[in-house]
Amino acid sequence: MTQPVNAQRRQLVVGGAAVAAAGMLPVVAKADDKVVKVGLIVPMSGPFASTGRQIDAAVKLYQKTHGDTVAGRKVQVILKDDTGVAPDATKRIAQELITRDKVDVLAGFGLTPLAFAAAPLATQAKKPMVVMAAATSVIVDRSPYIVRTSFTLPQATAPLAMWAAKEGIKTVITFVADYGPGIDAEKVFAKHFTEAGGEIIDNVRTPLMNPDYAPFLQRVKDAKPEAVFAFVPSGEGANLIKQFNERGLAQAGIRLICTGDVLDDDLMASIGEVSQGVVSSHHYSAAHDSAANKAYVEAFMRDNNGQRPNFMSVGGYDGMHLIYEALKKTNGDADGTKLLDAMKGMSWESVRGPVTIDPETRDIVQDIYIRKSDKVDGQMWNVEFDKVSQYKDPGI
Ligand code: PHB
């Protein structure tokens, strides 16, 4: 005989209670258990806000394209602004996300000191921490729960140092922001360039916050190297290139070479034609020639008032891909250790090219491209002309 719906439900609940009382699995799951929560901590304000905006836009695009449900679980992203310059704030936010919001995954981390600040909490809570931006080599060693989808400065820099020596450049001054990734870039450039026969004639380090490059550039100009190798974090490049030209370094015959952080895709329009011919190295260019990348750039620009995606966006997009694919592998189980294991060794075709998460180091293995800034269809792009395939972080 058919019972009224309510009576059926009552029986189920009673049955569930009986099973639970017998020490077996609970029958009724709370609706909230279906949601997998990703705590996304990025700078949405302050001097590095472009990093947060790019990552947030990419995460939204990923969910728009792939849906917000995977392996039967809804993926909810909780976005938090850590202002980009206060490790204590990042740490407090990560703690709140773990204890109050009960997130399953931590993600984002716009700068190295902020990734350092959150790392011990990921270890303690056993939650995967997907580093989508920060790029100092040592970050992955700070917690066994860290997985990186961005890049490392040594990984991006070593191929450029080898290219510069091959190009016949003999003397270089390194010019870097004075903190983790800058020091990595300085040391690694010097190591590979001198091994190949080049000479470093000075090491210039500039402040991370509110930098005025003028006195440092004057020092470079007076020393007359053949080239300057530069790294400044994403968002700062336009300022550096403007002052490089205003100080007359290019006119003095000093060549600029840099990591792609300086010729950031979302700054290329504001930098303009003064970047013509500058050679840089990086893991992503919006000009990367593949069908997947063309579709990505088009969709990103459509959704963001014509703004070009940069390498930070790709770290965010691939970070979401890693979380979704890991959930598929665990059949929707969001247990931190299981998710982490599923992420290790994962390979996929990113919009940047093929990538793998090294199962030992949890760092990303990817192609590093040598690019030249050039005008294409009336706009400046970083056009790739050479690459080192599937390059691991070489360390410092
Ligand atoms: C970092 O702080 O690790 C960082 C930030 C911006 C970059 C690269 C590295 O462009």
mmCIF file of C-alpha atoms and ligand atoms in Angstrom:
data_model
loop_
_atom_site.group_PDB
_atom_site.id
_atom_site.type_symbol
_atom_site.label_atom_id
_atom_site.label_comp_id
_atom_site.label_asym_id
_atom_site.label_seq_id
_atom_site.Cartn_x
_atom_site.Cartn_y
_atom_site.Cartn_z
ATOM 1 C CA MET A 1 0.000 0.000 0.000
ATOM 2 C CA THR A 2 1.259 3.507 -0.817
ATOM 3 C CA GLN A 3 1.901 5.692 2.216
ATOM 4 C CA PRO A 4 1.734 9.471 2.398
ATOM 5 C CA VAL A 5 5.167 11.002 1.684
ATOM 6 C CA ASN A 6 5.575 12.315 5.237
ATOM 7 C CA ALA A 7 5.027 8.912 6.737
ATOM 8 C CA GLN A 8 7.686 7.467 4.441
ATOM 9 C CA ARG A 9 10.141 10.119 5.538
ATOM 10 C CA ARG A 10 9.389 9.464 9.221
ATOM 11 C CA GLN A 11 10.193 5.807 8.726
ATOM 12 C CA LEU A 12 13.476 6.644 7.004
ATOM 13 C CA VAL A 13 14.533 8.945 9.830
ATOM 14 C CA VAL A 14 13.619 6.372 12.457
ATOM 15 C CA GLY A 15 15.501 3.746 10.472
ATOM 16 C CA GLY A 16 18.528 6.047 10.230
ATOM 17 C CA ALA A 17 18.527 6.672 13.969
ATOM 18 C CA ALA A 18 18.370 2.948 14.628
ATOM 19 C CA VAL A 19 21.367 2.307 12.334
ATOM 20 C CA ALA A 20 23.341 5.162 13.895
ATOM 21 C CA ALA A 21 22.550 3.877 17.373
ATOM 22 C CA ALA A 22 23.910 0.500 16.332
ATOM 23 C CA GLY A 23 27.235 2.208 15.576
ATOM 24 C CA MET A 24 26.912 2.033 11.809
ATOM 25 C CA LEU A 25 27.194 4.764 9.190
ATOM 26 C CA PRO A 26 24.692 7.640 9.486
ATOM 27 C CA VAL A 27 22.076 7.423 6.757
ATOM 28 C CA VAL A 28 21.011 11.038 6.282
ATOM 29 C CA ALA A 29 23.697 13.448 4.978
ATOM 30 C CA LYS A 30 23.298 17.175 5.710
ATOM 31 C CA ALA A 31 22.701 19.211 2.554
ATOM 32 C CA ASP A 32 25.895 21.185 3.334
ATOM 33 C CA ASP A 33 27.986 18.000 3.129
ATOM 34 C CA LYS A 34 27.493 18.125 -0.617
ATOM 35 C CA VAL A 35 29.466 21.385 -0.865
ATOM 36 C CA VAL A 36 33.239 21.394 -1.288
ATOM 37 C CA LYS A 37 34.612 24.714 -0.082
ATOM 38 C CA VAL A 38 37.665 26.398 -1.553
ATOM 39 C CA GLY A 39 39.052 29.325 0.456
ATOM 40 C CA LEU A 40 40.642 31.647 -2.112
ATOM 41 C CA ILE A 41 43.017 34.170 -0.471
ATOM 42 C CA VAL A 42 44.405 36.807 -2.861
ATOM 43 C CA PRO A 43 45.191 40.539 -2.858
ATOM 44 C CA MET A 44 42.062 42.247 -4.224
ATOM 45 C CA SER A 45 43.252 45.655 -2.979
ATOM 46 C CA GLY A 46 46.622 47.333 -2.413
ATOM 47 C CA PRO A 47 49.657 47.459 -4.702
ATOM 48 C CA PHE A 48 49.272 43.874 -5.953
ATOM 49 C CA ALA A 49 45.509 43.959 -6.581
ATOM 50 C CA SER A 50 46.011 43.074 -10.262
ATOM 51 C CA THR A 51 47.134 39.589 -9.138
ATOM 52 C CA GLY A 52 43.934 39.035 -7.166
ATOM 53 C CA ARG A 53 41.727 40.399 -9.919
ATOM 54 C CA GLN A 54 43.335 38.151 -12.520
ATOM 55 C CA ILE A 55 43.060 35.015 -10.365
ATOM 56 C CA ASP A 56 39.486 35.763 -9.282
ATOM 57 C CA ALA A 57 38.434 36.349 -12.907
ATOM 58 C CA ALA A 58 40.079 33.083 -14.001
ATOM 59 C CA VAL A 59 38.441 31.070 -11.207
ATOM 60 C CA LYS A 60 35.052 32.518 -12.199
ATOM 61 C CA LEU A 61 35.714 31.714 -15.869
ATOM 62 C CA TYR A 62 36.679 28.141 -14.946
ATOM 63 C CA GLN A 63 33.412 27.599 -13.076
ATOM 64 C CA LYS A 64 31.402 29.270 -15.838
ATOM 65 C CA THR A 65 32.964 26.956 -18.430
ATOM 66 C CA HIS A 66 33.015 23.718 -16.399
ATOM 67 C CA GLY A 67 30.026 24.232 -14.112
ATOM 68 C CA ASP A 68 30.082 24.522 -10.323
ATOM 69 C CA THR A 69 29.514 20.817 -9.663
ATOM 70 C CA VAL A 70 32.004 17.980 -10.025
ATOM 71 C CA ALA A 71 31.762 14.312 -8.968
ATOM 72 C CA GLY A 72 28.370 15.082 -7.407
ATOM 73 C CA ARG A 73 29.788 17.874 -5.217
ATOM 74 C CA LYS A 74 29.079 21.571 -5.571
ATOM 75 C CA VAL A 75 32.303 23.598 -5.467
ATOM 76 C CA GLN A 76 31.899 26.856 -3.545
ATOM 77 C CA VAL A 77 34.699 29.413 -3.738
ATOM 78 C CA ILE A 78 35.003 31.754 -0.746
ATOM 79 C CA LEU A 79 37.013 34.787 -1.901
ATOM 80 C CA LYS A 80 39.044 36.740 0.703
ATOM 81 C CA ASP A 81 41.168 39.855 0.168
ATOM 82 C CA ASP A 82 44.408 39.810 2.179
ATOM 83 C CA THR A 83 45.604 43.166 0.706
ATOM 84 C CA GLY A 84 48.796 41.494 -0.521
ATOM 85 C CA VAL A 85 51.318 42.884 1.908
ATOM 86 C CA ALA A 86 50.458 41.650 5.420
ATOM 87 C CA PRO A 87 51.444 38.048 6.243
ATOM 88 C CA ASP A 88 49.593 38.290 9.592
ATOM 89 C CA ALA A 89 46.366 39.089 7.756
ATOM 90 C CA THR A 90 46.813 36.128 5.391
ATOM 91 C CA LYS A 91 47.445 33.841 8.364
ATOM 92 C CA ARG A 92 44.374 35.076 10.252
ATOM 93 C CA ILE A 93 42.171 34.701 7.167
ATOM 94 C CA ALA A 94 43.476 31.173 6.504
ATOM 95 C CA GLN A 95 42.771 30.248 10.142
ATOM 96 C CA GLU A 96 39.207 31.587 9.928
ATOM 97 C CA LEU A 97 38.578 29.780 6.663
ATOM 98 C CA ILE A 98 39.702 26.502 8.230
ATOM 99 C CA THR A 99 37.959 26.754 11.601
ATOM 100 C CA ARG A 100 34.829 28.817 10.873
ATOM 101 C CA ASP A 101 34.067 28.193 7.197
ATOM 102 C CA LYS A 102 35.424 24.635 7.303
ATOM 103 C CA VAL A 103 37.043 24.894 3.873
ATOM 104 C CA ASP A 104 38.353 21.735 2.226
ATOM 105 C CA VAL A 105 41.072 23.472 0.186
ATOM 106 C CA LEU A 106 43.106 26.665 0.600
ATOM 107 C CA ALA A 107 44.112 28.449 -2.608
ATOM 108 C CA GLY A 108 45.564 31.678 -4.031
ATOM 109 C CA PHE A 109 48.604 33.285 -2.301
ATOM 110 C CA GLY A 110 49.690 36.307 -4.303
ATOM 111 C CA LEU A 111 53.157 36.794 -2.832
ATOM 112 C CA THR A 112 55.798 34.562 -1.273
ATOM 113 C CA PRO A 113 55.633 35.922 2.332
ATOM 114 C CA LEU A 114 51.870 35.254 2.315
ATOM 115 C CA ALA A 115 52.322 31.638 1.198
ATOM 116 C CA PHE A 116 54.929 31.210 3.961
ATOM 117 C CA ALA A 117 52.460 32.580 6.529
ATOM 118 C CA ALA A 118 49.686 30.111 5.650
ATOM 119 C CA ALA A 119 51.839 26.990 5.118
ATOM 120 C CA PRO A 120 51.942 25.759 8.762
ATOM 121 C CA LEU A 121 48.144 26.013 8.987
ATOM 122 C CA ALA A 122 47.695 23.810 5.904
ATOM 123 C CA THR A 123 49.987 21.223 7.508
ATOM 124 C CA GLN A 124 48.164 21.348 10.835
ATOM 125 C CA ALA A 125 44.683 21.127 9.282
ATOM 126 C CA LYS A 126 45.778 18.591 6.627
ATOM 127 C CA LYS A 127 44.211 20.714 3.873
ATOM 128 C CA PRO A 128 45.655 20.985 0.355
ATOM 129 C CA MET A 129 47.064 24.468 -0.253
ATOM 130 C CA VAL A 130 47.094 25.291 -3.959
ATOM 131 C CA VAL A 131 49.651 28.053 -4.588
ATOM 132 C CA MET A 132 48.380 29.828 -7.709
ATOM 133 C CA ALA A 133 50.789 32.798 -7.774
ATOM 134 C CA ALA A 134 53.751 32.921 -5.377
ATOM 135 C CA ALA A 135 56.957 31.710 -7.020
ATOM 136 C CA THR A 136 59.948 31.442 -4.675
ATOM 137 C CA SER A 137 61.487 28.007 -5.163
ATOM 138 C CA VAL A 138 61.417 26.930 -1.515
ATOM 139 C CA ILE A 139 57.642 27.420 -0.974
ATOM 140 C CA VAL A 140 56.718 23.774 -1.681
ATOM 141 C CA ASP A 141 59.087 22.690 1.115
ATOM 142 C CA ARG A 142 57.159 24.710 3.696
ATOM 143 C CA SER A 143 54.298 22.184 3.866
ATOM 144 C CA PRO A 144 53.703 18.678 2.512
ATOM 145 C CA TYR A 145 50.165 19.913 1.699
ATOM 146 C CA ILE A 146 51.339 22.588 -0.777
ATOM 147 C CA VAL A 147 50.823 22.031 -4.501
ATOM 148 C CA ARG A 148 51.898 24.766 -6.941
ATOM 149 C CA THR A 149 50.215 25.698 -10.239
ATOM 150 C CA SER A 150 52.145 28.931 -10.909
ATOM 151 C CA PHE A 151 55.887 28.635 -11.602
ATOM 152 C CA THR A 152 59.199 29.276 -9.868
ATOM 153 C CA LEU A 153 61.635 32.107 -10.512
ATOM 154 C CA PRO A 154 64.581 29.705 -10.962
ATOM 155 C CA GLN A 155 62.472 27.784 -13.510
ATOM 156 C CA ALA A 156 61.718 30.946 -15.520
ATOM 157 C CA THR A 157 65.178 32.508 -15.136
ATOM 158 C CA ALA A 158 67.716 29.762 -15.912
ATOM 159 C CA PRO A 159 66.626 29.376 -19.583
ATOM 160 C CA LEU A 160 66.978 33.146 -20.123
ATOM 161 C CA ALA A 161 70.492 33.177 -18.628
ATOM 162 C CA MET A 162 71.507 30.399 -21.020
ATOM 163 C CA TRP A 163 69.857 32.226 -23.935
ATOM 164 C CA ALA A 164 71.679 35.481 -23.050
ATOM 165 C CA ALA A 165 75.078 33.755 -23.055
ATOM 166 C CA LYS A 166 74.274 32.074 -26.365
ATOM 167 C CA GLU A 167 73.210 35.435 -27.766
ATOM 168 C CA GLY A 168 76.752 36.681 -27.101
ATOM 169 C CA ILE A 169 75.931 39.036 -24.215
ATOM 170 C CA LYS A 170 79.084 39.240 -22.056
ATOM 171 C CA THR A 171 78.306 41.598 -19.146
ATOM 172 C CA VAL A 172 75.077 41.833 -17.124
ATOM 173 C CA ILE A 173 73.813 43.659 -14.049
ATOM 174 C CA THR A 174 71.027 41.852 -12.219
ATOM 175 C CA PHE A 175 68.180 44.107 -11.044
ATOM 176 C CA VAL A 176 65.604 42.488 -8.743
ATOM 177 C CA ALA A 177 62.973 43.218 -6.121
ATOM 178 C CA ASP A 178 64.608 42.589 -2.757
ATOM 179 C CA TYR A 179 62.688 39.571 -1.410
ATOM 180 C CA GLY A 180 62.343 35.791 -1.995
ATOM 181 C CA PRO A 181 61.591 35.541 -5.724
ATOM 182 C CA GLY A 182 63.969 38.391 -6.593
ATOM 183 C CA ILE A 183 66.850 36.779 -4.699
ATOM 184 C CA ASP A 184 66.067 33.451 -6.422
ATOM 185 C CA ALA A 185 66.150 35.188 -9.816
ATOM 186 C CA GLU A 186 69.413 37.035 -9.046
ATOM 187 C CA LYS A 187 71.245 33.912 -7.867
ATOM 188 C CA VAL A 188 69.998 31.634 -10.607
ATOM 189 C CA PHE A 189 70.700 34.108 -13.394
ATOM 190 C CA ALA A 190 74.254 34.603 -12.102
ATOM 191 C CA LYS A 191 74.873 30.866 -11.761
ATOM 192 C CA HIS A 192 73.764 29.896 -15.267
ATOM 193 C CA PHE A 193 75.146 32.992 -17.001
ATOM 194 C CA THR A 194 78.625 32.732 -15.473
ATOM 195 C CA GLU A 195 78.738 28.956 -16.058
ATOM 196 C CA ALA A 196 78.182 29.766 -19.736
ATOM 197 C CA GLY A 197 81.051 32.291 -19.737
ATOM 198 C CA GLY A 198 79.258 35.569 -18.938
ATOM 199 C CA GLU A 199 80.169 38.086 -16.247
ATOM 200 C CA ILE A 200 77.924 39.714 -13.628
ATOM 201 C CA ILE A 201 79.285 43.164 -12.869
ATOM 202 C CA ASP A 202 76.804 44.240 -10.167
ATOM 203 C CA ASN A 203 73.727 43.015 -8.264
ATOM 204 C CA VAL A 204 71.076 45.667 -7.699
ATOM 205 C CA ARG A 205 68.201 45.007 -5.283
ATOM 206 C CA THR A 206 65.207 47.383 -5.146
ATOM 207 C CA PRO A 207 62.601 47.721 -2.358
ATOM 208 C CA LEU A 208 59.420 45.675 -2.744
ATOM 209 C CA MET A 209 57.152 48.437 -1.456
ATOM 210 C CA ASN A 210 56.804 51.825 -3.207
ATOM 211 C CA PRO A 211 59.954 51.428 -5.251
ATOM 212 C CA ASP A 212 61.585 54.447 -6.894
ATOM 213 C CA TYR A 213 63.840 52.865 -9.486
ATOM 214 C CA ALA A 214 65.588 56.086 -10.559
ATOM 215 C CA PRO A 215 68.702 55.965 -8.319
ATOM 216 C CA PHE A 216 69.172 52.253 -8.981
ATOM 217 C CA LEU A 217 68.886 52.763 -12.728
ATOM 218 C CA GLN A 218 71.439 55.577 -12.557
ATOM 219 C CA ARG A 219 73.868 53.170 -10.865
ATOM 220 C CA VAL A 220 73.321 50.707 -13.718
ATOM 221 C CA LYS A 221 73.777 53.388 -16.364
ATOM 222 C CA ASP A 222 77.094 54.495 -14.852
ATOM 223 C CA ALA A 223 78.410 50.898 -14.817
ATOM 224 C CA LYS A 224 77.609 50.429 -18.555
ATOM 225 C CA PRO A 225 76.793 46.685 -18.755
ATOM 226 C CA GLU A 226 75.739 45.226 -22.094
ATOM 227 C CA ALA A 227 72.440 44.167 -20.542
ATOM 228 C CA VAL A 228 70.275 44.404 -17.417
ATOM 229 C CA PHE A 229 68.465 41.279 -16.252
ATOM 230 C CA ALA A 230 65.328 42.375 -14.340
ATOM 231 C CA PHE A 231 62.662 40.832 -12.134
ATOM 232 C CA VAL A 232 59.928 42.799 -10.366
ATOM 233 C CA PRO A 233 56.626 41.246 -9.239
ATOM 234 C CA SER A 234 53.516 41.287 -11.423
ATOM 235 C CA GLY A 235 51.934 44.737 -11.553
ATOM 236 C CA GLU A 236 55.242 46.648 -11.256
ATOM 237 C CA GLY A 237 56.706 46.216 -14.744
ATOM 238 C CA ALA A 238 55.193 49.284 -16.408
ATOM 239 C CA ASN A 239 56.759 51.515 -13.760
ATOM 240 C CA LEU A 240 60.206 49.943 -14.229
ATOM 241 C CA ILE A 241 60.143 50.098 -18.025
ATOM 242 C CA LYS A 242 58.950 53.715 -17.983
ATOM 243 C CA GLN A 243 61.852 54.758 -15.745
ATOM 244 C CA PHE A 244 64.326 52.615 -17.724
ATOM 245 C CA ASN A 245 63.462 54.695 -20.774
ATOM 246 C CA GLU A 246 63.230 58.048 -18.998
ATOM 247 C CA ARG A 247 66.730 57.527 -17.553
ATOM 248 C CA GLY A 248 68.063 56.914 -21.070
ATOM 249 C CA LEU A 249 69.421 53.402 -20.506
ATOM 250 C CA ALA A 250 68.144 52.125 -23.848
ATOM 251 C CA GLN A 251 69.662 55.164 -25.579
ATOM 252 C CA ALA A 252 72.965 54.419 -23.827
ATOM 253 C CA GLY A 253 72.908 51.024 -25.581
ATOM 254 C CA ILE A 254 72.027 48.977 -22.475
ATOM 255 C CA ARG A 255 69.756 46.105 -23.354
ATOM 256 C CA LEU A 256 66.887 45.007 -21.105
ATOM 257 C CA ILE A 257 66.127 41.314 -20.635
ATOM 258 C CA CYS A 258 63.683 40.106 -17.977
ATOM 259 C CA THR A 259 61.327 37.448 -16.709
ATOM 260 C CA GLY A 260 57.750 37.674 -18.003
ATOM 261 C CA ASP A 261 56.698 39.190 -14.671
ATOM 262 C CA VAL A 262 58.026 42.532 -15.946
ATOM 263 C CA LEU A 263 56.220 42.347 -19.305
ATOM 264 C CA ASP A 264 52.990 41.259 -17.727
ATOM 265 C CA ASP A 265 50.271 40.696 -20.357
ATOM 266 C CA ASP A 266 47.753 42.942 -18.650
ATOM 267 C CA LEU A 267 50.309 45.792 -18.670
ATOM 268 C CA MET A 268 51.434 45.437 -22.290
ATOM 269 C CA ALA A 269 48.948 48.031 -23.532
ATOM 270 C CA SER A 270 50.020 50.646 -20.966
ATOM 271 C CA ILE A 271 53.736 49.904 -21.504
ATOM 272 C CA GLY A 272 53.259 50.363 -25.249
ATOM 273 C CA GLU A 273 55.882 50.409 -27.984
ATOM 274 C CA VAL A 274 58.830 51.198 -25.703
ATOM 275 C CA SER A 275 58.947 47.438 -24.977
ATOM 276 C CA GLN A 276 59.578 46.661 -28.663
ATOM 277 C CA GLY A 277 62.267 43.985 -28.978
ATOM 278 C CA VAL A 278 62.630 43.235 -25.231
ATOM 279 C CA VAL A 279 63.392 39.527 -24.756
ATOM 280 C CA SER A 280 61.903 37.768 -21.734
ATOM 281 C CA SER A 281 61.289 34.233 -20.500
ATOM 282 C CA HIS A 282 58.183 32.789 -18.880
ATOM 283 C CA HIS A 283 55.738 29.914 -18.716
ATOM 284 C CA TYR A 284 52.789 31.791 -20.232
ATOM 285 C CA SER A 285 52.143 34.391 -22.899
ATOM 286 C CA ALA A 286 48.649 35.464 -23.931
ATOM 287 C CA ALA A 287 50.060 35.160 -27.457
ATOM 288 C CA HIS A 288 50.726 31.410 -26.973
ATOM 289 C CA ASP A 289 49.791 29.789 -30.257
ATOM 290 C CA SER A 290 47.208 27.091 -29.507
ATOM 291 C CA ALA A 291 43.479 26.740 -30.088
ATOM 292 C CA ALA A 292 42.864 26.281 -26.344
ATOM 293 C CA ASN A 293 44.727 29.477 -25.503
ATOM 294 C CA LYS A 294 42.975 31.507 -28.197
ATOM 295 C CA ALA A 295 39.610 30.419 -26.761
ATOM 296 C CA TYR A 296 40.819 31.246 -23.225
ATOM 297 C CA VAL A 297 42.059 34.732 -24.111
ATOM 298 C CA GLU A 298 38.865 35.482 -26.025
ATOM 299 C CA ALA A 299 36.587 34.321 -23.190
ATOM 300 C CA PHE A 300 38.635 36.110 -20.519
ATOM 301 C CA MET A 301 38.638 39.393 -22.445
ATOM 302 C CA ARG A 302 34.906 39.087 -23.171
ATOM 303 C CA ASP A 303 34.140 38.675 -19.450
ATOM 304 C CA ASN A 304 36.582 41.354 -18.220
ATOM 305 C CA ASN A 305 36.035 44.493 -20.297
ATOM 306 C CA GLY A 306 38.712 43.602 -22.818
ATOM 307 C CA GLN A 307 41.429 43.062 -20.232
ATOM 308 C CA ARG A 308 44.031 40.519 -21.312
ATOM 309 C CA PRO A 309 44.653 37.469 -19.098
ATOM 310 C CA ASN A 310 48.178 37.303 -17.656
ATOM 311 C CA PHE A 311 50.210 34.461 -16.136
ATOM 312 C CA MET A 312 48.549 34.962 -12.735
ATOM 313 C CA SER A 313 45.168 34.164 -14.266
ATOM 314 C CA VAL A 314 46.553 30.907 -15.677
ATOM 315 C CA GLY A 315 47.858 29.868 -12.236
ATOM 316 C CA GLY A 316 44.290 30.363 -10.949
ATOM 317 C CA TYR A 317 42.597 28.619 -13.864
ATOM 318 C CA ASP A 318 44.897 25.598 -13.639
ATOM 319 C CA GLY A 319 44.570 25.560 -9.847
ATOM 320 C CA MET A 320 40.808 25.116 -10.256
ATOM 321 C CA HIS A 321 41.400 22.429 -12.877
ATOM 322 C CA LEU A 322 43.619 20.565 -10.417
ATOM 323 C CA ILE A 323 40.961 20.738 -7.681
ATOM 324 C CA TYR A 324 38.182 19.566 -10.051
ATOM 325 C CA GLU A 325 40.239 16.707 -11.480
ATOM 326 C CA ALA A 326 41.347 15.585 -8.022
ATOM 327 C CA LEU A 327 37.697 15.477 -6.911
ATOM 328 C CA LYS A 328 36.890 13.329 -9.952
ATOM 329 C CA LYS A 329 39.660 10.908 -8.975
ATOM 330 C CA THR A 330 38.444 10.628 -5.367
ATOM 331 C CA ASN A 331 34.798 10.279 -6.496
ATOM 332 C CA GLY A 332 33.945 13.464 -4.683
ATOM 333 C CA ASP A 333 35.745 12.635 -1.428
ATOM 334 C CA ALA A 334 37.209 15.950 -0.199
ATOM 335 C CA ASP A 335 39.400 14.455 2.534
ATOM 336 C CA GLY A 336 42.571 16.586 2.442
ATOM 337 C CA THR A 337 45.097 13.779 2.245
ATOM 338 C CA LYS A 338 43.122 11.932 -0.435
ATOM 339 C CA LEU A 339 42.781 15.095 -2.536
ATOM 340 C CA LEU A 340 46.485 15.810 -2.189
ATOM 341 C CA ASP A 341 47.383 12.274 -3.292
ATOM 342 C CA ALA A 342 45.078 12.641 -6.289
ATOM 343 C CA MET A 343 46.815 15.888 -7.273
ATOM 344 C CA LYS A 344 50.326 14.406 -7.201
ATOM 345 C CA GLY A 345 51.511 13.358 -10.654
ATOM 346 C CA MET A 346 48.516 14.866 -12.477
ATOM 347 C CA SER A 347 49.221 15.961 -16.084
ATOM 348 C CA TRP A 348 47.065 18.052 -18.374
ATOM 349 C CA GLU A 349 47.080 20.315 -21.393
ATOM 350 C CA SER A 350 46.968 23.840 -19.966
ATOM 351 C CA VAL A 351 46.406 26.969 -22.034
ATOM 352 C CA ARG A 352 50.154 27.582 -21.428
ATOM 353 C CA GLY A 353 51.082 24.144 -22.891
ATOM 354 C CA PRO A 354 51.519 20.687 -21.287
ATOM 355 C CA VAL A 355 52.027 20.616 -17.488
ATOM 356 C CA THR A 356 52.567 18.000 -14.758
ATOM 357 C CA ILE A 357 52.526 18.202 -10.969
ATOM 358 C CA ASP A 358 55.774 16.501 -9.969
ATOM 359 C CA PRO A 359 54.636 13.737 -7.569
ATOM 360 C CA GLU A 360 57.794 14.110 -5.453
ATOM 361 C CA THR A 361 58.053 17.890 -5.078
ATOM 362 C CA ARG A 362 54.381 18.873 -5.743
ATOM 363 C CA ASP A 363 55.755 21.632 -7.959
ATOM 364 C CA ILE A 364 54.728 22.287 -11.554
ATOM 365 C CA VAL A 365 56.758 21.009 -14.502
ATOM 366 C CA GLN A 366 56.171 23.001 -17.689
ATOM 367 C CA ASP A 367 57.620 24.468 -20.876
ATOM 368 C CA ILE A 368 59.531 27.758 -20.458
ATOM 369 C CA TYR A 369 59.349 30.040 -23.475
ATOM 370 C CA ILE A 370 61.759 32.699 -24.695
ATOM 371 C CA ARG A 371 59.687 35.565 -26.099
ATOM 372 C CA LYS A 372 60.178 38.869 -27.854
ATOM 373 C CA SER A 373 57.932 41.875 -27.385
ATOM 374 C CA ASP A 374 56.520 42.770 -30.787
ATOM 375 C CA LYS A 375 53.636 44.532 -32.467
ATOM 376 C CA VAL A 376 51.001 42.183 -33.873
ATOM 377 C CA ASP A 377 47.750 43.554 -35.336
ATOM 378 C CA GLY A 378 48.499 46.959 -33.862
ATOM 379 C CA GLN A 379 49.129 45.742 -30.280
ATOM 380 C CA MET A 380 52.166 44.688 -28.274
ATOM 381 C CA TRP A 381 52.445 40.980 -27.408
ATOM 382 C CA ASN A 382 55.123 38.657 -26.027
ATOM 383 C CA VAL A 383 55.726 36.456 -29.053
ATOM 384 C CA GLU A 384 57.283 33.078 -28.187
ATOM 385 C CA PHE A 385 60.215 32.065 -30.409
ATOM 386 C CA ASP A 386 62.058 29.356 -28.471
ATOM 387 C CA LYS A 387 61.391 27.034 -25.530
ATOM 388 C CA VAL A 388 62.867 24.614 -23.027
ATOM 389 C CA SER A 389 60.488 21.655 -22.777
ATOM 390 C CA GLN A 390 59.075 20.249 -19.539
ATOM 391 C CA TYR A 391 61.491 22.115 -17.321
ATOM 392 C CA LYS A 392 61.507 21.388 -13.572
ATOM 393 C CA ASP A 393 62.381 23.941 -10.930
ATOM 394 C CA PRO A 394 66.194 23.752 -10.906
ATOM 395 C CA GLY A 395 66.382 25.254 -7.382
ATOM 396 C CA ILE A 396 68.980 27.878 -6.539
HETATM 397 C C1 PHB B 1 56.037 36.180 -5.244
HETATM 398 O O1 PHB B 1 55.941 36.985 -4.299
HETATM 399 O O2 PHB B 1 56.337 34.998 -5.061
HETATM 400 C C2 PHB B 1 55.799 36.674 -6.623
HETATM 401 C C3 PHB B 1 54.886 37.694 -6.851
HETATM 402 C C4 PHB B 1 54.702 38.167 -8.144
HETATM 403 C C5 PHB B 1 55.416 37.610 -9.194
HETATM 404 C C6 PHB B 1 56.315 36.579 -8.970
HETATM 405 C C7 PHB B 1 56.521 36.117 -7.689
HETATM 406 O O3 PHB B 1 55.245 38.090 -10.441
#
